[in-house]
């Protein structure tokens, strides 16, 4: 059999994406693979049932992570399917490679990609190209770009090129040389760069055009329809076509179904970013520019009669687009009451919200520890301003501003921009020449992501409402910028609930407002255990305490029910209490007078014997961090190390952690390792392995967020 015959005739790309990055990378790999002559398709992992997985010969997997190394929502069914496969030869004819997107700030770095590789190998698969593990902490592109570049020679060894598509190639060399205005916040600095704008030429199918570049401020743009071939010559290595950047002096561009160019001129209003570009005056050449991404979106005008109001009679709201995928049905929940949990002088403002779901109780079940998602809209003012910038007014003269890193040039300016945490709107205001068709913007923007919240109540106490706690996200960028910024979902919820500031007073809403939510399947075991005898060690600083309020309510209600029905004699209450394991809670705040969340409730749980041990770390207290004055929850854990070890090793206690993944979770993990080293006489490697076993056995369970 020849080498060519041993190759596969096609490939498949499966992606799992929580925020859209992995999806974007996967679809661009597919686009480039098809342009190189390979035949294949790209699907989300949960669409595994639409392909015959057992017959796939070449598989490329691209996956991100959510939480601390958990699979994205659109891969949960796929992982469940893999777990059910018993045959060790299921993938014996499959050659695969994996690209993982992770973050080393999390304990289980790129755990989803590693789990996939392990499972594929267990089922008989073989690796045709070494996996790539990109790190968002240092920049995904430093791994993704070379990994994709080196994928092609590896793919050529296992997959046949069916069609080289030479007729669809388009060679474009820059068609003009012009000066670009490089601007700092005070002056316009003329520098020797390339600008293309203004006039437009449409080339019909199969026409070939050859032009010679001339130096001018106004130049022609060429837009290519399907299967057209255009060749131009010039002296530079960059083209900007209405927002699409084409790299290198000679670049192969492939055909697309449609080519759309809308000349854009818009008003520039609002604040610009602070940047000094004088260091870039000497830059004359731009290299290593990105390829044009695949076209994904097309704008369609909707019927003006479509209702935008929420409806409980539908499975989803009309205003939610089809590309927003949710794991369960979207329904309407009414904001029925709000309570501010913090003092007006607290550094952060924390709200407790109640969402009325009684109209959906027949279809909704929940337990403490479950999570639900809220679909919050973008700020309307932001969107309308952005749309105006992108495009109605064609009269205003357009400056062109380019910042590119060329052998180190521009790095300082880029970092200066990044420090200001720019929004998309601010970038367009600062770099007005970057305006592009709205469809192209949608191509590269990830879908708006739901915001997830842990349920902070037990259905045994309140079955008609979902309770949540959250910090309202308002902040300033670092000095010297000090520009006010705010989040998307929490300020929206704050506004809908009336911006309450009075501390610890429950305020019902006279006119409840309905918002779209959906339940997230609990795949990771973060839920109050059914076995009431199991002791629990709960660790949740800040709003991480929210699910544990539900845990405590649940255990107390079950205990009270048992007490009422018990007939064990004179010591009935004491005997019932023995059926419930001890509950320990480690909590952290900045100031007990300003942001000790649920203080009254927690002290009540202690007083009524529900909570055996309440440990509180106060980070801003005088002397915090000194001997005997724990600053963070991990300090408390080390102090109580012996008791924690005995609870886990002798009584089978479960450890639950909820909160920040980057700082707190890593600190807690390190503290538990130190406890095992000291109490179990282990070295660090042994302790780390045991902790990992606890995770796999669901004895150490975490609900973490970035």
Coordinates of C-alpha atoms in Angstrom, one line a residue, residues 73-651:
X73 CA -20.4 23.9 28.9
X74 CA -20.6 22.8 25.3
X75 CA -18.3 19.8 26.0
X76 CA -20.1 18.3 29.0
X77 CA -22.2 15.9 26.9
X78 CA -19.1 14.8 24.9
X79 CA -17.1 14.0 28.1
X80 CA -20.1 12.1 29.4
X81 CA -20.2 10.1 26.2
X82 CA -16.5 9.3 26.4
X83 CA -16.9 8.0 29.9
X84 CA -19.5 5.6 28.7
X85 CA -17.3 4.0 26.0
X86 CA -16.1 0.6 27.2
X87 CA -14.2 -0.5 24.1
X88 CA -10.4 0.1 24.3
X89 CA -10.2 0.1 20.5
X90 CA -12.8 2.7 19.8
X91 CA -10.2 5.2 18.5
X92 CA -7.8 2.6 17.2
X93 CA -7.9 4.1 13.7
X94 CA -7.8 7.7 14.9
X95 CA -4.8 9.9 14.8
X96 CA -5.3 13.1 16.9
X97 CA -3.8 16.2 18.2
X98 CA -5.0 18.7 20.8
X99 CA -4.6 22.4 21.4
X100 CA -5.5 23.5 24.9
X101 CA -6.2 27.1 26.1
X102 CA -5.5 27.4 29.9
X103 CA -4.1 29.7 32.6
X104 CA -1.3 28.8 34.9
X105 CA -2.9 31.0 37.6
X106 CA -5.3 28.0 38.1
X107 CA -4.2 24.9 39.9
X108 CA -5.3 22.5 37.2
X109 CA -3.7 24.1 34.2
X110 CA -5.2 23.0 30.9
X111 CA -6.8 20.1 32.6
X112 CA -9.5 19.6 29.9
X113 CA -6.9 19.2 27.2
X114 CA -4.9 16.8 29.3
X115 CA -8.0 14.7 30.2
X116 CA -8.9 14.5 26.5
X117 CA -5.5 13.3 25.5
X118 CA -5.5 10.7 28.3
X119 CA -9.0 9.4 27.3
X120 CA -8.2 9.3 23.5
X121 CA -5.1 7.2 24.3
X122 CA -7.1 4.9 26.6
X123 CA -9.6 4.3 23.8
X124 CA -6.8 3.3 21.3
X125 CA -6.0 6.7 19.6
X126 CA -2.6 7.7 18.6
X127 CA -1.0 11.2 18.5
X128 CA 0.1 12.5 15.1
X129 CA 1.2 15.9 16.4
X130 CA 2.3 16.9 19.9
X131 CA -0.4 18.8 21.9
X132 CA -0.1 22.5 22.5
X133 CA -0.9 24.0 25.9
X134 CA -1.3 27.8 25.7
X135 CA -1.2 29.9 28.8
X136 CA -3.4 33.0 29.1
X137 CA -1.2 34.3 31.9
X138 CA 1.6 34.9 29.5
X139 CA -0.3 35.3 26.2
X140 CA -2.1 32.6 24.3
X141 CA -0.6 33.6 21.0
X142 CA 2.9 32.7 22.1
X143 CA 1.9 29.0 21.9
X144 CA -1.1 29.1 19.6
X145 CA 0.6 30.8 16.6
X146 CA 3.7 28.4 16.4
X147 CA 1.5 25.4 17.1
X148 CA -0.8 26.2 14.2
X149 CA 2.1 27.0 12.0
X150 CA 3.7 23.6 12.7
X151 CA 0.4 21.8 12.4
X152 CA 0.5 21.8 8.6
X153 CA 3.6 19.7 7.9
X154 CA 2.2 17.2 10.5
X155 CA -1.2 17.2 8.9
X156 CA 0.3 16.6 5.5
X157 CA 1.7 13.3 6.7
X158 CA -1.7 11.9 7.8
X159 CA -4.2 13.6 5.5
X160 CA -4.6 13.8 1.7
X161 CA -4.8 17.2 -0.1
X162 CA -7.8 16.8 -2.4
X163 CA -7.9 20.3 -3.9
X164 CA -5.2 22.9 -3.8
X165 CA -7.6 25.6 -4.9
X166 CA -5.1 27.4 -7.0
X167 CA -7.8 29.2 -9.0
X168 CA -9.2 30.7 -5.8
X169 CA -5.9 32.2 -4.7
X170 CA -5.6 36.0 -4.7
X171 CA -2.2 37.6 -4.6
X172 CA -2.3 41.1 -3.3
X173 CA 0.6 43.4 -3.0
X174 CA 0.1 46.8 -1.5
X175 CA -1.3 49.2 -4.1
X176 CA 0.0 52.5 -2.7
X177 CA 2.4 54.2 -0.4
X178 CA 1.0 57.0 1.7
X179 CA 1.8 58.9 4.9
X180 CA -0.2 57.9 7.9
X181 CA -0.9 60.4 10.6
X182 CA 0.5 59.0 13.9
X183 CA -1.1 60.9 16.8
X184 CA -0.3 61.3 20.4
X185 CA -2.8 63.1 22.7
X186 CA -1.5 66.5 21.7
X187 CA 0.1 66.5 18.3
X188 CA -0.1 64.9 14.9
X189 CA 3.2 63.3 13.9
X190 CA 3.7 62.4 10.3
X191 CA 5.6 59.2 9.8
X192 CA 6.5 57.0 6.8
X193 CA 3.8 54.3 6.9
X194 CA 1.2 52.8 4.6
X195 CA -2.4 53.9 4.2
X196 CA -5.1 52.7 1.9
X197 CA -8.5 54.3 1.7
X198 CA -11.2 55.9 -0.3
X199 CA -12.0 54.8 -3.8
X200 CA -13.4 51.3 -4.4
X201 CA -13.1 49.0 -7.4
X202 CA -15.4 45.9 -7.8
X203 CA -13.9 43.1 -9.8
X204 CA -16.2 40.6 -11.5
X205 CA -15.7 36.9 -11.6
X206 CA -12.6 35.6 -13.4
X207 CA -11.3 39.0 -14.2
X208 CA -7.6 39.6 -13.7
X209 CA -6.2 43.1 -13.0
X210 CA -2.7 44.2 -12.7
X211 CA -1.8 47.7 -11.4
X212 CA 1.4 49.5 -10.5
X213 CA 1.5 51.4 -7.2
X214 CA 1.9 55.1 -7.0
X215 CA 2.5 57.3 -4.0
X216 CA -0.5 59.3 -3.0
X217 CA -2.7 60.0 0.0
X218 CA -5.8 58.6 -1.8
X219 CA -5.6 55.2 -3.3
X220 CA -7.8 52.5 -4.8
X221 CA -9.2 49.5 -2.9
X222 CA -9.9 46.3 -4.7
X223 CA -12.6 44.0 -3.5
X224 CA -12.6 40.4 -4.8
X225 CA -15.6 38.2 -5.4
X226 CA -15.5 34.5 -5.6
X227 CA -12.8 32.9 -7.7
X228 CA -11.2 36.1 -8.8
X229 CA -7.5 36.6 -9.3
X230 CA -5.9 40.0 -8.8
X231 CA -2.3 40.9 -8.9
X232 CA -0.9 44.3 -8.0
X233 CA 2.6 45.5 -7.2
X234 CA 4.0 47.8 -4.6
X235 CA 6.9 48.5 -2.3
X236 CA 5.4 47.8 1.1
X237 CA 4.3 44.8 3.2
X238 CA 0.9 45.8 4.5
X239 CA -2.6 46.4 3.3
X240 CA -5.6 47.6 5.3
X241 CA -8.8 46.9 3.5
X242 CA -11.6 48.6 5.4
X243 CA -10.4 47.0 8.6
X244 CA -9.1 43.7 7.2
X245 CA -5.3 43.5 7.6
X246 CA -3.4 41.6 4.9
X247 CA 0.2 40.7 5.8
X248 CA 3.4 40.5 3.9
X249 CA 4.3 42.0 0.5
X250 CA 2.9 38.9 -1.3
X251 CA 0.1 37.1 0.5
X252 CA -2.2 34.4 -0.7
X253 CA -5.8 35.1 0.1
X254 CA -8.5 32.6 -0.7
X255 CA -12.0 32.9 -2.0
X256 CA -15.1 33.6 0.2
X257 CA -18.7 33.3 -0.7
X258 CA -19.3 37.0 -0.6
X259 CA -17.1 40.1 -0.3
X260 CA -18.6 43.2 1.3
X261 CA -17.0 46.6 1.7
X262 CA -18.8 49.5 3.1
X263 CA -16.9 52.8 3.2
X264 CA -17.2 54.0 6.8
X265 CA -17.0 57.5 8.1
X266 CA -18.3 58.2 11.6
X267 CA -18.2 60.8 14.3
X268 CA -15.6 60.4 17.0
X269 CA -17.0 61.4 20.3
X270 CA -16.0 60.5 23.8
X271 CA -12.7 59.7 25.6
X272 CA -9.6 58.5 23.9
X273 CA -6.9 56.5 25.4
X274 CA -3.6 58.0 26.5
X275 CA -0.7 57.0 24.2
X276 CA 2.5 58.6 23.0
X277 CA 3.6 57.2 19.6
X278 CA 6.7 59.4 19.1
X279 CA 8.9 56.4 19.6
X280 CA 7.4 54.8 16.4
X281 CA 8.4 57.6 14.0
X282 CA 11.3 55.6 12.7
X283 CA 9.2 52.5 11.9
X284 CA 8.8 52.1 8.2
X285 CA 7.8 48.5 7.7
X286 CA 5.1 46.3 9.3
X287 CA 5.5 42.6 9.3
X288 CA 3.9 39.4 10.8
X289 CA 0.4 40.9 10.5
X290 CA -2.5 38.5 11.1
X291 CA -4.3 36.8 8.3
X292 CA -7.9 37.8 7.6
X293 CA -10.2 35.7 9.8
X294 CA -13.0 33.6 8.4
X295 CA -16.3 35.2 7.6
X296 CA -19.0 34.0 10.0
X297 CA -21.7 36.6 10.2
X298 CA -24.2 38.1 7.8
X299 CA -26.6 41.0 8.9
X300 CA -30.3 40.4 8.2
X301 CA -33.0 43.0 8.9
X302 CA -35.7 41.6 11.2
X303 CA -39.4 42.2 11.0
X304 CA -40.1 45.4 13.0
X305 CA -43.1 43.7 14.6
X306 CA -41.0 41.1 16.4
X307 CA -41.7 41.6 20.1
X308 CA -38.8 42.4 22.4
X309 CA -40.7 41.7 25.6
X310 CA -40.1 38.6 27.7
X311 CA -42.6 35.8 27.5
X312 CA -43.1 32.9 29.9
X313 CA -45.1 31.0 27.2
X314 CA -42.0 30.4 25.1
X315 CA -39.0 28.2 25.6
X316 CA -36.7 31.2 25.1
X317 CA -36.9 34.9 24.7
X318 CA -37.2 36.4 21.2
X319 CA -34.4 38.8 21.9
X320 CA -31.9 36.0 22.5
X321 CA -30.1 35.2 19.3
X322 CA -29.8 31.6 18.1
X323 CA -26.0 31.6 18.4
X324 CA -26.2 32.1 22.2
X325 CA -26.2 28.5 23.4
X326 CA -27.4 27.6 26.9
X327 CA -27.3 24.1 28.4
X328 CA -30.9 24.3 29.5
X329 CA -34.1 26.2 28.7
X330 CA -34.1 30.0 29.2
X331 CA -36.9 31.3 31.3
X332 CA -38.0 34.5 33.0
X333 CA -37.3 35.1 36.7
X334 CA -38.6 38.2 38.5
X335 CA -36.3 40.3 40.8
X336 CA -38.6 40.2 43.8
X337 CA -36.4 41.6 46.6
X338 CA -32.9 43.1 47.3
X339 CA -30.7 43.6 50.3
X340 CA -27.4 45.4 50.6
X341 CA -25.0 43.3 52.6
X342 CA -22.2 45.9 53.1
X343 CA -21.7 49.2 54.9
X344 CA -21.8 52.3 52.7
X345 CA -18.1 52.9 53.4
X346 CA -17.1 49.3 52.4
X347 CA -14.5 49.0 49.5
X348 CA -17.0 46.9 47.5
X349 CA -20.8 47.0 47.5
X350 CA -22.4 43.5 47.8
X351 CA -26.0 42.8 47.1
X352 CA -28.3 39.9 48.0
X353 CA -31.0 39.4 45.3
X354 CA -34.1 37.2 45.3
X355 CA -35.4 36.0 41.9
X356 CA -39.0 34.7 41.8
X357 CA -39.3 31.4 39.9
X358 CA -42.6 30.1 41.3
X359 CA -44.2 30.1 37.9
X360 CA -41.6 27.6 36.8
X361 CA -41.4 25.4 39.9
X362 CA -42.9 22.4 38.0
X363 CA -39.8 22.3 35.8
X364 CA -37.1 23.7 38.0
X365 CA -35.4 21.8 40.8
X366 CA -32.3 23.0 42.7
X367 CA -30.2 22.2 45.7
X368 CA -27.7 24.3 47.5
X369 CA -24.5 24.4 45.4
X370 CA -26.3 24.6 42.1
X371 CA -25.5 27.4 39.7
X372 CA -27.6 29.3 37.2
X373 CA -26.7 31.7 34.4
X374 CA -28.0 35.2 33.7
X375 CA -28.1 36.6 30.2
X376 CA -27.4 40.3 30.7
X377 CA -27.6 42.8 27.8
X378 CA -24.8 45.1 26.7
X379 CA -25.2 48.7 27.8
X380 CA -27.4 50.4 25.1
X381 CA -25.5 53.7 25.2
X382 CA -22.3 51.8 24.6
X383 CA -23.7 49.8 21.7
X384 CA -25.3 52.8 20.0
X385 CA -22.2 54.9 20.3
X386 CA -20.1 52.0 18.9
X387 CA -22.5 51.6 15.9
X388 CA -22.4 55.3 15.2
X389 CA -18.6 55.2 15.2
X390 CA -18.6 52.2 12.8
X391 CA -20.6 53.8 10.4
X392 CA -23.3 56.2 9.3
X393 CA -21.6 59.5 8.5
X394 CA -19.4 59.3 5.4
X395 CA -18.4 63.0 5.3
X396 CA -15.7 63.3 8.0
X397 CA -12.1 63.1 6.8
X398 CA -10.4 60.0 8.2
X399 CA -7.0 59.8 9.8
X400 CA -5.1 56.6 9.8
X401 CA -3.2 55.4 12.8
X402 CA -1.3 52.2 13.0
X403 CA 0.5 50.6 15.9
X404 CA 2.4 47.5 15.2
X405 CA 5.2 45.7 17.1
X406 CA 8.1 45.3 14.7
X407 CA 11.1 43.7 16.3
X408 CA 10.2 45.2 19.7
X409 CA 9.0 48.6 18.4
X410 CA 5.6 49.5 19.9
X411 CA 5.8 47.1 22.9
X412 CA 5.8 49.9 25.4
X413 CA 2.9 51.6 23.7
X414 CA 0.9 48.4 23.6
X415 CA 1.5 47.7 27.3
X416 CA 0.5 51.3 28.0
X417 CA -2.8 50.7 26.2
X418 CA -3.4 47.4 28.0
X419 CA -2.8 49.1 31.4
X420 CA -5.8 51.3 30.7
X421 CA -8.1 48.2 30.3
X422 CA -9.6 49.6 27.1
X423 CA -13.1 48.8 25.9
X424 CA -13.8 48.2 22.2
X425 CA -15.4 51.6 22.0
X426 CA -12.3 53.3 23.4
X427 CA -10.1 51.5 20.9
X428 CA -12.2 52.7 18.0
X429 CA -12.2 56.2 19.4
X430 CA -8.4 56.2 19.7
X431 CA -7.7 54.6 16.4
X432 CA -10.5 55.9 14.1
X433 CA -9.0 54.4 11.0
X434 CA -9.7 50.9 12.4
X435 CA -13.4 51.2 11.5
X436 CA -14.7 48.2 9.7
X437 CA -18.0 46.7 8.5
X438 CA -20.2 45.7 11.4
X439 CA -20.3 42.1 10.0
X440 CA -16.5 41.9 10.2
X441 CA -16.6 43.1 13.8
X442 CA -19.1 40.4 14.7
X443 CA -16.9 37.8 13.0
X444 CA -14.1 38.3 15.5
X445 CA -16.1 39.2 18.6
X446 CA -17.0 36.2 20.9
X447 CA -20.7 35.7 21.7
X448 CA -21.8 37.6 24.8
X449 CA -21.3 35.2 27.8
X450 CA -23.8 34.4 30.5
X451 CA -22.8 35.4 34.1
X452 CA -23.0 32.5 36.5
X453 CA -24.1 32.7 40.2
X454 CA -24.2 30.2 43.0
X455 CA -27.6 29.7 44.6
X456 CA -27.5 31.0 48.2
X457 CA -30.6 29.4 49.6
X458 CA -32.1 26.0 50.3
X459 CA -35.4 25.0 48.6
X460 CA -36.4 23.6 52.0
X461 CA -36.4 27.2 53.2
X462 CA -37.5 29.1 50.1
X463 CA -38.5 27.0 47.1
X464 CA -40.1 29.9 45.1
X465 CA -37.0 32.0 44.8
X466 CA -33.3 31.7 43.9
X467 CA -31.1 33.8 46.1
X468 CA -27.7 35.2 45.0
X469 CA -25.0 37.4 46.3
X470 CA -22.6 39.5 44.2
X471 CA -20.3 42.4 44.2
X472 CA -21.4 45.3 42.1
X473 CA -18.4 45.8 39.7
X474 CA -17.3 49.5 39.6
X475 CA -13.7 50.4 39.5
X476 CA -11.1 52.8 38.2
X477 CA -8.2 51.9 36.0
X478 CA -4.7 52.2 37.6
X479 CA -3.0 55.5 38.1
X480 CA -2.2 57.8 36.3
X481 CA -5.2 57.0 34.2
X482 CA -7.9 56.6 36.9
X483 CA -10.8 56.2 34.4
X484 CA -14.1 54.8 35.8
X485 CA -15.1 51.4 34.5
X486 CA -18.0 49.1 35.3
X487 CA -19.1 45.6 34.6
X488 CA -22.0 44.4 32.5
X489 CA -24.2 42.2 34.5
X490 CA -23.9 43.4 38.1
X491 CA -24.4 47.1 37.5
X492 CA -27.4 46.1 35.3
X493 CA -28.9 44.1 38.2
X494 CA -28.1 46.9 40.6
X495 CA -30.0 49.4 38.4
X496 CA -33.0 47.1 38.0
X497 CA -33.2 46.6 41.7
X498 CA -33.1 50.3 42.6
X499 CA -29.5 50.8 43.7
X500 CA -30.2 50.0 47.3
X501 CA -27.5 51.1 49.8
X502 CA -29.2 50.7 53.2
X503 CA -27.4 47.9 55.0
X504 CA -29.1 44.6 55.8
X505 CA -32.7 45.7 55.1
X506 CA -34.7 43.5 52.8
X507 CA -36.5 45.6 50.2
X508 CA -39.3 44.0 48.1
X509 CA -39.7 45.4 44.6
X510 CA -43.1 46.9 44.0
X511 CA -42.9 46.2 40.3
X512 CA -40.8 43.1 39.9
X513 CA -38.7 43.1 36.7
X514 CA -38.2 39.9 34.7
X515 CA -34.7 38.8 33.5
X516 CA -33.7 35.8 31.4
X517 CA -31.9 33.0 33.3
X518 CA -31.2 29.3 32.9
X519 CA -30.1 26.5 35.1
X520 CA -26.6 25.1 34.7
X521 CA -26.3 21.3 35.1
X522 CA -24.3 20.4 38.1
X523 CA -21.6 18.1 36.7
X524 CA -18.9 18.6 39.3
X525 CA -20.5 17.5 42.5
X526 CA -20.5 20.9 44.2
X527 CA -23.7 20.4 46.1
X528 CA -24.8 19.7 49.7
X529 CA -24.3 15.9 50.2
X530 CA -27.3 13.6 50.6
X531 CA -25.6 11.9 53.5
X532 CA -26.2 14.1 56.5
X533 CA -23.6 12.3 58.6
X534 CA -20.7 13.5 56.4
X535 CA -18.8 16.4 58.1
X536 CA -18.2 19.4 55.8
X537 CA -15.3 21.8 55.7
X538 CA -16.5 24.9 53.9
X539 CA -14.1 27.6 52.7
X540 CA -15.5 30.7 51.1
X541 CA -14.2 34.2 51.6
X542 CA -16.2 37.2 50.3
X543 CA -19.1 36.3 48.1
X544 CA -17.7 32.7 48.0
X545 CA -19.8 32.2 51.1
X546 CA -23.0 32.4 49.2
X547 CA -23.6 28.6 48.5
X548 CA -22.7 27.8 52.0
X549 CA -25.6 29.8 53.4
X550 CA -27.7 27.4 51.4
X551 CA -25.7 24.4 52.8
X552 CA -26.3 25.6 56.3
X553 CA -30.0 26.3 55.8
X554 CA -30.5 22.9 54.3
X555 CA -28.8 21.0 57.1
X556 CA -30.6 23.0 59.7
X557 CA -34.0 22.4 58.1
X558 CA -33.4 18.6 57.8
X559 CA -32.3 18.5 61.4
X560 CA -35.4 20.4 62.5
X561 CA -37.7 18.0 60.5
X562 CA -36.0 15.0 62.1
X563 CA -36.4 16.5 65.6
X564 CA -40.1 17.0 65.0
X565 CA -40.8 13.5 63.9
X566 CA -38.4 11.7 66.2
X567 CA -39.7 9.5 69.0
X568 CA -36.5 8.3 70.5
X569 CA -37.4 9.1 74.1
X570 CA -36.1 11.7 76.5
X571 CA -32.9 12.4 74.6
X572 CA -34.5 12.5 71.2
X573 CA -32.9 15.8 70.2
X574 CA -29.4 14.7 71.2
X575 CA -29.8 11.4 69.3
X576 CA -31.0 13.2 66.2
X577 CA -28.1 15.7 66.3
X578 CA -25.7 12.7 66.2
X579 CA -27.0 11.8 62.8
X580 CA -25.6 15.1 61.4
X581 CA -21.9 15.6 60.8
X582 CA -20.0 18.6 62.0
X583 CA -20.0 21.7 59.8
X584 CA -16.9 24.0 59.8
X585 CA -16.8 27.3 57.9
X586 CA -13.7 29.4 57.0
X587 CA -14.7 32.9 56.0
X588 CA -12.7 36.0 55.1
X589 CA -13.5 39.7 54.8
X590 CA -11.7 43.0 54.9
X591 CA -13.4 44.6 57.9
X592 CA -15.9 43.0 60.2
X593 CA -17.8 46.3 60.5
X594 CA -18.1 47.0 56.8
X595 CA -18.2 43.8 54.7
X596 CA -18.8 40.8 57.0
X597 CA -21.4 39.2 54.7
X598 CA -24.3 37.4 56.3
X599 CA -22.9 38.1 59.8
X600 CA -26.2 37.8 61.6
X601 CA -27.1 34.6 59.8
X602 CA -23.8 33.0 60.5
X603 CA -23.8 33.9 64.2
X604 CA -27.3 32.5 64.4
X605 CA -26.2 29.2 62.8
X606 CA -23.5 29.0 65.5
X607 CA -25.9 29.8 68.3
X608 CA -28.4 27.2 67.2
X609 CA -25.7 24.5 66.9
X610 CA -25.9 24.1 63.2
X611 CA -22.4 25.5 62.6
X612 CA -19.8 23.9 64.9
X613 CA -16.9 26.1 64.0
X614 CA -16.8 29.6 62.4
X615 CA -13.4 30.9 61.6
X616 CA -13.0 34.4 60.2
X617 CA -9.9 36.0 58.7
X618 CA -9.9 39.8 58.6
X619 CA -7.4 41.1 56.0
X620 CA -7.6 44.8 56.9
X621 CA -7.6 44.4 60.7
X622 CA -4.8 46.0 62.7
X623 CA -1.8 43.6 62.7
X624 CA -3.4 41.2 60.2
X625 CA -0.8 38.7 59.0
X626 CA 1.2 38.8 62.2
X627 CA 1.5 35.9 64.5
X628 CA -1.9 34.8 65.8
X629 CA -3.7 37.2 63.5
X630 CA -4.6 35.4 60.3
X631 CA -5.0 37.6 57.3
X632 CA -6.5 35.2 54.8
X633 CA -8.5 32.0 55.0
X634 CA -5.4 29.9 54.0
X635 CA -3.8 31.3 57.2
X636 CA -6.8 30.0 59.2
X637 CA -6.5 26.6 57.5
X638 CA -2.9 26.2 58.5
X639 CA -3.7 27.2 62.1
X640 CA -6.4 24.5 62.2
X641 CA -4.4 22.0 60.2
X642 CA -4.5 19.2 62.8
X643 CA -8.3 19.3 63.2
X644 CA -8.8 19.5 59.5
X645 CA -6.6 16.5 58.9
X646 CA -8.5 14.5 61.5
X647 CA -11.9 15.4 60.1
X648 CA -10.9 14.3 56.6
X649 CA -8.8 11.2 57.5
X650 CA -10.8 9.8 60.4
X651 CA -14.4 11.1 59.8

